[in-house]
Amino acid sequence: MIGLSMAMTLAGCVLDTDAGEGDDAVEVDEATEAVVSANGTSLNGTSLNGTSLNGTSLNGQSLNGTSLNGTSLNGTSLNGVTLNATNFSGTLNGQPVSNWVGAKFTATLSGGSTVAVRIDSKTTLAAPNTDVSAYGVSYQTSTGWAPLCGVSTTLAIPINGTFNNGSGVVGGGSFTPSTTAFTFACRATAIAKCVELGYKPWKTVGGTLLQNHMVACTRLLRADFCGDGKSWTVDGTQINLYDDKGIQTDTVAWLIEAEWNQNGAIRVNTSKETRWSLNAGKPPACYTAKVDKTNTGKLTNFATGTLLMNEYLQ
């Protein structure tokens, strides 16, 4: 999968379908993606997860954000461009823009250079995500335009703010809110999966903005135990996740793995039931400080500050 993370990043569903540890090029099995994408990427709280945060890669570089400034349509600059939830707004020659097909943005690559990206189509997702708009997006190459998400049928969901694409480094996987830069999250990678699971960063539930729930969800799906952007999961792993707001609920009696917030795992169960045991056979450096053998994984056992909890099918 090819993608860009210019204040744009890519994301998607929940079973381990992506390859690598947040590595750049990611291939997504279309049949698996189709199954997982049905019913909002979740079936009674049980999902499939992958290792990719956003799947963005362009000649070995990641996108570090797409700017809302300098947006154009048919060669004319747009004014006052904003992203409201997942819908763009702005004016052209003093009139509100209603059709964003053809609009071009500027994305910044990790090496500092820029690349143009273009909206090719727009659609509204199926229930329960009818409040989410997804876009066909392409980026400019020396020979023409190529699909941002690898194939033209894979759409991207825009999210205000940017993600740190680093792996195994301080700040890796972290999120920075922004009103001027955004992330195009390809469906079938962690960011978009989390949005479709109900963790929509622009929404408030029970007086709590779900921004941190979205980030915690990306950590959980990728088994980013240490909160440094490094994934410790293995493709093909099925997980059950649930939260403190009742957006996703516990529906199966699997073994608990960990409790999560936006900074990674808070408490982790015994090594036998954690995904790192499937990955290299040894725990991450932070494991000893986080392990808790009394963690039973039920809602009443949420630790202070826990936003999400998960179990996984061994």
mmCIF file of C-alpha atoms in Angstrom:
data_model
loop_
_atom_site.group_PDB
_atom_site.id
_atom_site.type_symbol
_atom_site.label_atom_id
_atom_site.label_comp_id
_atom_site.label_asym_id
_atom_site.label_seq_id
_atom_site.Cartn_x
_atom_site.Cartn_y
_atom_site.Cartn_z
ATOM 1 C CA MET A 1 0.000 0.000 0.000
ATOM 2 C CA ILE A 2 1.355 3.412 -0.866
ATOM 3 C CA GLY A 3 0.346 6.327 1.244
ATOM 4 C CA LEU A 4 1.208 9.782 2.494
ATOM 5 C CA SER A 5 1.389 11.182 5.966
ATOM 6 C CA MET A 6 1.396 14.881 5.358
ATOM 7 C CA ALA A 7 -0.646 16.109 8.124
ATOM 8 C CA MET A 8 -2.262 13.255 6.298
ATOM 9 C CA THR A 9 -1.889 9.717 7.574
ATOM 10 C CA LEU A 10 -3.388 6.406 6.653
ATOM 11 C CA ALA A 11 -5.431 3.934 8.626
ATOM 12 C CA GLY A 12 -8.028 1.072 8.410
ATOM 13 C CA CYS A 13 -9.775 -2.076 9.974
ATOM 14 C CA VAL A 14 -9.036 -4.648 12.859
ATOM 15 C CA LEU A 15 -7.290 -8.278 12.470
ATOM 16 C CA ASP A 16 -3.566 -8.265 11.739
ATOM 17 C CA THR A 17 -3.667 -7.634 7.995
ATOM 18 C CA ASP A 18 -0.722 -5.250 7.569
ATOM 19 C CA ALA A 19 2.929 -6.153 7.263
ATOM 20 C CA GLY A 20 5.958 -5.020 9.214
ATOM 21 C CA GLU A 21 6.430 -2.982 12.368
ATOM 22 C CA GLY A 22 4.974 0.224 11.072
ATOM 23 C CA ASP A 23 7.161 -0.317 8.024
ATOM 24 C CA ASP A 24 6.393 1.772 5.010
ATOM 25 C CA ALA A 25 5.126 -0.389 2.153
ATOM 26 C CA VAL A 26 2.039 -2.307 3.281
ATOM 27 C CA GLU A 27 0.012 -4.805 1.315
ATOM 28 C CA VAL A 28 -3.619 -5.333 2.310
ATOM 29 C CA ASP A 29 -5.494 -8.463 1.370
ATOM 30 C CA GLU A 30 -8.574 -7.148 -0.418
ATOM 31 C CA ALA A 31 -10.806 -10.042 0.638
ATOM 32 C CA THR A 32 -9.879 -9.606 4.290
ATOM 33 C CA GLU A 33 -10.321 -5.855 4.047
ATOM 34 C CA ALA A 34 -13.784 -6.288 2.545
ATOM 35 C CA VAL A 35 -14.886 -8.581 5.368
ATOM 36 C CA VAL A 36 -13.444 -6.400 8.097
ATOM 37 C CA SER A 37 -14.769 -3.194 6.579
ATOM 38 C CA ALA A 38 -18.309 -4.518 6.735
ATOM 39 C CA ASN A 39 -20.286 -3.397 9.786
ATOM 40 C CA GLY A 40 -17.945 -0.524 10.584
ATOM 41 C CA THR A 41 -14.783 -2.676 10.939
ATOM 42 C CA SER A 42 -16.225 -4.263 14.042
ATOM 43 C CA LEU A 43 -18.556 -7.135 14.831
ATOM 44 C CA ASN A 44 -19.770 -7.021 18.425
ATOM 45 C CA GLY A 45 -16.476 -5.583 19.582
ATOM 46 C CA THR A 46 -14.381 -8.306 17.941
ATOM 47 C CA SER A 47 -11.941 -7.063 15.339
ATOM 48 C CA LEU A 48 -8.923 -7.943 13.245
ATOM 49 C CA ASN A 49 -5.785 -5.848 13.686
ATOM 50 C CA GLY A 50 -2.584 -5.039 11.831
ATOM 51 C CA THR A 51 0.790 -3.476 12.484
ATOM 52 C CA SER A 52 0.521 -0.359 10.339
ATOM 53 C CA LEU A 53 -0.261 3.019 11.879
ATOM 54 C CA ASN A 54 -1.039 4.697 8.584
ATOM 55 C CA GLY A 55 0.589 2.662 5.813
ATOM 56 C CA THR A 56 2.080 5.776 4.277
ATOM 57 C CA SER A 57 5.143 5.426 2.122
ATOM 58 C CA LEU A 58 6.527 7.323 -0.822
ATOM 59 C CA ASN A 59 9.949 6.261 -2.033
ATOM 60 C CA GLY A 60 10.916 5.277 1.493
ATOM 61 C CA GLN A 61 9.675 8.504 3.075
ATOM 62 C CA SER A 62 6.632 9.093 5.223
ATOM 63 C CA LEU A 63 4.270 12.026 5.041
ATOM 64 C CA ASN A 64 4.487 14.404 7.950
ATOM 65 C CA GLY A 65 1.221 16.225 7.411
ATOM 66 C CA THR A 66 -0.948 17.741 4.725
ATOM 67 C CA SER A 67 -1.550 21.442 4.848
ATOM 68 C CA LEU A 68 -4.962 23.086 4.634
ATOM 69 C CA ASN A 69 -3.211 26.238 3.497
ATOM 70 C CA GLY A 70 -2.498 26.681 -0.204
ATOM 71 C CA THR A 71 -5.369 24.439 -1.291
ATOM 72 C CA SER A 72 -6.513 24.925 -4.879
ATOM 73 C CA LEU A 73 -9.339 23.810 -7.134
ATOM 74 C CA ASN A 74 -9.051 23.851 -10.915
ATOM 75 C CA GLY A 75 -5.943 25.990 -10.626
ATOM 76 C CA THR A 76 -7.563 28.617 -8.397
ATOM 77 C CA SER A 77 -6.608 29.080 -4.754
ATOM 78 C CA LEU A 78 -9.273 28.388 -2.152
ATOM 79 C CA ASN A 79 -9.794 30.612 0.863
ATOM 80 C CA GLY A 80 -10.585 29.775 4.470
ATOM 81 C CA VAL A 81 -10.139 26.024 4.046
ATOM 82 C CA THR A 82 -10.977 24.003 7.164
ATOM 83 C CA LEU A 83 -11.689 20.380 7.999
ATOM 84 C CA ASN A 84 -14.832 19.917 10.085
ATOM 85 C CA ALA A 85 -14.993 16.318 11.349
ATOM 86 C CA THR A 86 -14.309 14.644 7.960
ATOM 87 C CA ASN A 87 -15.730 17.307 5.648
ATOM 88 C CA PHE A 88 -13.802 20.134 4.038
ATOM 89 C CA SER A 89 -15.139 23.666 3.758
ATOM 90 C CA GLY A 90 -13.830 26.793 2.080
ATOM 91 C CA THR A 91 -14.633 29.428 -0.516
ATOM 92 C CA LEU A 92 -13.770 29.940 -4.178
ATOM 93 C CA ASN A 93 -14.164 33.455 -5.529
ATOM 94 C CA GLY A 94 -16.247 34.314 -2.484
ATOM 95 C CA GLN A 95 -18.624 31.340 -2.877
ATOM 96 C CA PRO A 96 -18.721 28.208 -0.667
ATOM 97 C CA VAL A 97 -17.200 25.152 -2.308
ATOM 98 C CA SER A 98 -19.678 22.288 -2.553
ATOM 99 C CA ASN A 99 -17.719 19.865 -4.752
ATOM 100 C CA TRP A 100 -14.186 19.057 -3.574
ATOM 101 C CA VAL A 101 -13.325 16.603 -6.336
ATOM 102 C CA GLY A 102 -10.184 17.938 -7.980
ATOM 103 C CA ALA A 103 -9.022 19.907 -4.941
ATOM 104 C CA LYS A 104 -5.243 19.765 -4.447
ATOM 105 C CA PHE A 105 -3.279 19.935 -1.195
ATOM 106 C CA THR A 106 0.413 20.057 -0.387
ATOM 107 C CA ALA A 107 1.883 17.259 1.710
ATOM 108 C CA THR A 108 5.290 17.376 3.379
ATOM 109 C CA LEU A 109 7.548 14.330 3.277
ATOM 110 C CA SER A 110 9.821 13.277 6.131
ATOM 111 C CA GLY A 111 12.838 14.448 4.122
ATOM 112 C CA GLY A 112 11.430 17.964 3.914
ATOM 113 C CA SER A 113 10.289 17.924 0.287
ATOM 114 C CA THR A 114 6.641 18.268 -0.701
ATOM 115 C CA VAL A 115 4.233 16.370 -2.925
ATOM 116 C CA ALA A 116 0.813 17.307 -4.307
ATOM 117 C CA VAL A 117 -2.220 15.215 -3.374
ATOM 118 C CA ARG A 118 -5.625 15.380 -4.994
ATOM 119 C CA ILE A 119 -9.179 14.408 -4.064
ATOM 120 C CA ASP A 120 -10.663 12.199 -6.780
ATOM 121 C CA SER A 121 -13.951 11.137 -5.168
ATOM 122 C CA LYS A 122 -16.016 11.395 -2.013
ATOM 123 C CA THR A 123 -18.410 8.977 -0.372
ATOM 124 C CA THR A 124 -20.277 8.551 2.915
ATOM 125 C CA LEU A 125 -19.547 5.371 4.835
ATOM 126 C CA ALA A 126 -22.238 2.861 5.697
ATOM 127 C CA ALA A 127 -23.907 2.594 9.107
ATOM 128 C CA PRO A 128 -22.861 2.965 11.860
ATOM 129 C CA ASN A 129 -20.488 5.495 10.310
ATOM 130 C CA THR A 130 -22.828 7.606 8.213
ATOM 131 C CA ASP A 131 -21.257 10.675 9.860
ATOM 132 C CA VAL A 132 -17.889 9.840 8.259
ATOM 133 C CA SER A 133 -16.828 10.928 4.773
ATOM 134 C CA ALA A 134 -14.100 9.008 2.950
ATOM 135 C CA TYR A 135 -12.211 10.099 -0.138
ATOM 136 C CA GLY A 136 -10.457 8.632 -3.106
ATOM 137 C CA VAL A 137 -7.060 10.355 -3.007
ATOM 138 C CA SER A 138 -4.060 10.311 -5.325
ATOM 139 C CA TYR A 139 -0.583 11.822 -5.202
ATOM 140 C CA GLN A 140 1.440 13.298 -8.036
ATOM 141 C CA THR A 141 4.401 11.419 -9.509
ATOM 142 C CA SER A 142 6.762 12.176 -12.373
ATOM 143 C CA THR A 143 4.556 10.079 -14.654
ATOM 144 C CA GLY A 144 1.108 11.137 -13.430
ATOM 145 C CA TRP A 145 -1.184 10.499 -10.464
ATOM 146 C CA ALA A 146 -1.108 7.326 -8.348
ATOM 147 C CA PRO A 147 -3.615 6.109 -5.697
ATOM 148 C CA LEU A 148 -2.571 7.259 -2.243
ATOM 149 C CA CYS A 149 -3.825 4.062 -0.609
ATOM 150 C CA GLY A 150 -2.351 1.661 -3.137
ATOM 151 C CA VAL A 151 -5.506 0.994 -5.148
ATOM 152 C CA SER A 152 -8.174 3.432 -6.256
ATOM 153 C CA THR A 153 -10.920 1.512 -4.439
ATOM 154 C CA THR A 154 -9.311 1.992 -1.023
ATOM 155 C CA LEU A 155 -10.503 5.292 0.425
ATOM 156 C CA ALA A 156 -8.949 7.582 3.025
ATOM 157 C CA ILE A 157 -10.528 9.347 5.997
ATOM 158 C CA PRO A 158 -9.177 12.841 6.799
ATOM 159 C CA ILE A 159 -8.398 13.581 10.455
ATOM 160 C CA ASN A 160 -7.404 16.986 11.836
ATOM 161 C CA GLY A 161 -3.896 16.710 13.284
ATOM 162 C CA THR A 162 -0.815 14.620 12.580
ATOM 163 C CA PHE A 163 0.805 11.427 13.848
ATOM 164 C CA ASN A 164 4.464 10.756 14.550
ATOM 165 C CA ASN A 165 5.421 7.839 12.287
ATOM 166 C CA GLY A 166 8.534 6.930 14.283
ATOM 167 C CA SER A 167 9.033 3.388 15.591
ATOM 168 C CA GLY A 168 10.899 2.585 18.803
ATOM 169 C CA VAL A 169 11.664 6.232 19.525
ATOM 170 C CA VAL A 170 10.456 8.811 22.014
ATOM 171 C CA GLY A 171 7.274 10.318 20.611
ATOM 172 C CA GLY A 172 6.708 7.503 18.119
ATOM 173 C CA GLY A 173 3.001 6.975 17.431
ATOM 174 C CA SER A 174 2.004 10.177 19.222
ATOM 175 C CA PHE A 175 -0.657 12.549 17.953
ATOM 176 C CA THR A 176 -0.492 16.334 17.562
ATOM 177 C CA PRO A 177 -3.816 18.183 17.189
ATOM 178 C CA SER A 178 -3.909 20.866 14.507
ATOM 179 C CA THR A 179 -6.311 23.172 12.725
ATOM 180 C CA THR A 180 -3.976 23.740 9.780
ATOM 181 C CA ALA A 181 -2.635 20.244 9.041
ATOM 182 C CA PHE A 182 -4.414 16.921 8.717
ATOM 183 C CA THR A 183 -3.887 13.210 8.148
ATOM 184 C CA PHE A 184 -5.417 11.189 5.325
ATOM 185 C CA ALA A 185 -5.942 7.801 7.010
ATOM 186 C CA CYS A 186 -6.302 4.949 4.538
ATOM 187 C CA ARG A 187 -8.947 2.423 5.473
ATOM 188 C CA ALA A 188 -7.404 -0.858 6.692
ATOM 189 C CA THR A 189 -4.730 0.844 8.792
ATOM 190 C CA ALA A 190 -4.906 1.628 12.505
ATOM 191 C CA ILE A 191 -6.016 5.271 12.456
ATOM 192 C CA ALA A 192 -8.989 4.752 10.155
ATOM 193 C CA LYS A 193 -9.891 1.487 11.867
ATOM 194 C CA CYS A 194 -10.164 3.314 15.172
ATOM 195 C CA VAL A 195 -12.359 6.032 13.695
ATOM 196 C CA GLU A 196 -14.665 3.398 12.215
ATOM 197 C CA LEU A 197 -14.759 1.551 15.533
ATOM 198 C CA GLY A 198 -16.372 4.687 16.953
ATOM 199 C CA TYR A 199 -13.399 6.584 18.365
ATOM 200 C CA LYS A 200 -14.032 9.748 16.391
ATOM 201 C CA PRO A 201 -11.696 12.479 17.672
ATOM 202 C CA TRP A 202 -14.192 15.267 16.980
ATOM 203 C CA LYS A 203 -16.961 13.686 19.062
ATOM 204 C CA THR A 204 -17.685 13.967 22.783
ATOM 205 C CA VAL A 205 -19.188 11.085 24.789
ATOM 206 C CA GLY A 206 -20.101 11.491 28.437
ATOM 207 C CA GLY A 207 -18.370 14.874 28.500
ATOM 208 C CA THR A 208 -15.107 13.420 27.154
ATOM 209 C CA LEU A 209 -13.615 14.298 23.780
ATOM 210 C CA LEU A 210 -12.671 11.029 22.077
ATOM 211 C CA GLN A 211 -9.337 12.247 20.748
ATOM 212 C CA ASN A 212 -7.314 10.316 23.335
ATOM 213 C CA HIS A 213 -9.508 7.252 22.827
ATOM 214 C CA MET A 214 -8.625 7.325 19.132
ATOM 215 C CA VAL A 215 -4.896 7.466 19.901
ATOM 216 C CA ALA A 216 -5.209 4.763 22.590
ATOM 217 C CA CYS A 217 -6.989 2.603 20.032
ATOM 218 C CA THR A 218 -4.098 2.923 17.568
ATOM 219 C CA ARG A 219 -1.677 1.886 20.325
ATOM 220 C CA LEU A 220 -3.888 -1.087 21.208
ATOM 221 C CA LEU A 221 -4.390 -2.321 17.653
ATOM 222 C CA ARG A 222 -0.661 -2.217 16.942
ATOM 223 C CA ALA A 223 0.361 -3.613 20.359
ATOM 224 C CA ASP A 224 2.431 -0.487 20.936
ATOM 225 C CA PHE A 225 2.978 -1.444 24.582
ATOM 226 C CA CYS A 226 5.740 1.067 25.287
ATOM 227 C CA GLY A 227 4.063 4.017 23.592
ATOM 228 C CA ASP A 228 7.078 4.574 21.345
ATOM 229 C CA GLY A 229 5.508 3.694 18.011
ATOM 230 C CA LYS A 230 6.899 0.143 17.803
ATOM 231 C CA SER A 231 4.351 -2.557 16.977
ATOM 232 C CA TRP A 232 4.594 -5.904 18.790
ATOM 233 C CA THR A 233 1.689 -7.659 17.117
ATOM 234 C CA VAL A 234 1.617 -10.281 14.380
ATOM 235 C CA ASP A 235 -0.566 -10.157 11.294
ATOM 236 C CA GLY A 236 -3.672 -12.340 11.539
ATOM 237 C CA THR A 237 -4.280 -11.895 15.283
ATOM 238 C CA GLN A 238 -7.913 -11.455 16.285
ATOM 239 C CA ILE A 239 -8.648 -9.175 19.214
ATOM 240 C CA ASN A 240 -11.600 -8.110 21.332
ATOM 241 C CA LEU A 241 -11.517 -4.505 22.509
ATOM 242 C CA TYR A 242 -13.791 -2.438 24.702
ATOM 243 C CA ASP A 243 -13.717 0.919 26.469
ATOM 244 C CA ASP A 244 -14.835 2.989 29.434
ATOM 245 C CA LYS A 245 -17.573 4.769 27.437
ATOM 246 C CA GLY A 246 -19.483 1.779 26.112
ATOM 247 C CA ILE A 247 -18.664 2.545 22.487
ATOM 248 C CA GLN A 248 -17.296 -0.986 22.142
ATOM 249 C CA THR A 249 -18.323 -3.580 24.737
ATOM 250 C CA ASP A 250 -16.861 -6.856 25.947
ATOM 251 C CA THR A 251 -18.686 -9.661 24.125
ATOM 252 C CA VAL A 252 -16.371 -12.685 24.414
ATOM 253 C CA ALA A 253 -14.560 -14.464 27.249
ATOM 254 C CA TRP A 254 -11.026 -14.404 25.918
ATOM 255 C CA LEU A 255 -7.855 -13.842 27.928
ATOM 256 C CA ILE A 256 -7.081 -10.261 28.881
ATOM 257 C CA GLU A 257 -3.984 -8.721 27.368
ATOM 258 C CA ALA A 258 -3.669 -5.098 28.505
ATOM 259 C CA GLU A 259 -5.249 -1.796 29.455
ATOM 260 C CA TRP A 260 -4.453 1.273 27.365
ATOM 261 C CA ASN A 261 -4.414 5.036 27.175
ATOM 262 C CA GLN A 262 -3.024 7.453 24.588
ATOM 263 C CA ASN A 263 0.548 6.823 25.809
ATOM 264 C CA GLY A 264 0.524 3.039 25.390
ATOM 265 C CA ALA A 265 -0.226 0.164 27.757
ATOM 266 C CA ILE A 266 -0.932 0.975 31.403
ATOM 267 C CA ARG A 267 -1.091 -2.593 32.683
ATOM 268 C CA VAL A 268 -0.194 -5.776 30.822
ATOM 269 C CA ASN A 269 -1.231 -9.321 31.696
ATOM 270 C CA THR A 270 1.150 -12.274 32.003
ATOM 271 C CA SER A 271 3.535 -12.922 29.127
ATOM 272 C CA LYS A 272 1.607 -16.012 28.051
ATOM 273 C CA GLU A 273 -1.357 -13.913 26.989
ATOM 274 C CA THR A 274 0.362 -10.977 25.317
ATOM 275 C CA ARG A 275 1.025 -10.415 21.636
ATOM 276 C CA TRP A 276 4.711 -9.714 22.091
ATOM 277 C CA SER A 277 5.131 -13.454 22.743
ATOM 278 C CA LEU A 278 4.136 -13.969 19.103
ATOM 279 C CA ASN A 279 6.676 -11.401 17.971
ATOM 280 C CA ALA A 280 10.347 -12.373 18.451
ATOM 281 C CA GLY A 281 9.499 -14.346 21.615
ATOM 282 C CA LYS A 282 10.814 -11.726 24.012
ATOM 283 C CA PRO A 283 9.092 -8.797 25.697
ATOM 284 C CA PRO A 284 9.698 -5.112 25.031
ATOM 285 C CA ALA A 285 11.925 -3.224 27.448
ATOM 286 C CA CYS A 286 8.946 -1.629 29.185
ATOM 287 C CA TYR A 287 7.198 -4.931 29.889
ATOM 288 C CA THR A 288 8.519 -5.603 33.389
ATOM 289 C CA ALA A 289 7.283 -2.261 34.664
ATOM 290 C CA LYS A 290 3.819 -2.811 33.207
ATOM 291 C CA VAL A 291 3.077 -6.489 33.849
ATOM 292 C CA ASP A 292 0.227 -7.229 36.277
ATOM 293 C CA LYS A 293 -0.694 -10.883 36.792
ATOM 294 C CA THR A 294 -3.918 -9.946 38.602
ATOM 295 C CA ASN A 295 -5.355 -8.193 35.523
ATOM 296 C CA THR A 296 -8.622 -10.020 34.735
ATOM 297 C CA GLY A 297 -9.698 -7.653 31.985
ATOM 298 C CA LYS A 298 -13.230 -6.840 33.048
ATOM 299 C CA LEU A 299 -14.744 -3.390 32.912
ATOM 300 C CA THR A 300 -14.862 -3.109 36.708
ATOM 301 C CA ASN A 301 -11.127 -3.734 36.786
ATOM 302 C CA PHE A 302 -10.173 -0.722 34.650
ATOM 303 C CA ALA A 303 -7.179 0.982 36.216
ATOM 304 C CA THR A 304 -7.297 4.705 36.825
ATOM 305 C CA GLY A 305 -6.718 6.440 33.508
ATOM 306 C CA THR A 306 -7.536 3.396 31.380
ATOM 307 C CA LEU A 307 -9.446 4.258 28.210
ATOM 308 C CA LEU A 308 -9.540 0.899 26.424
ATOM 309 C CA MET A 309 -8.922 -2.734 27.256
ATOM 310 C CA ASN A 310 -8.318 -5.719 25.030
ATOM 311 C CA GLU A 311 -8.235 -9.487 24.891
ATOM 312 C CA TYR A 312 -6.915 -11.581 22.035
ATOM 313 C CA LEU A 313 -7.673 -14.975 20.575
ATOM 314 C CA GLN A 314 -4.643 -17.245 20.929
#
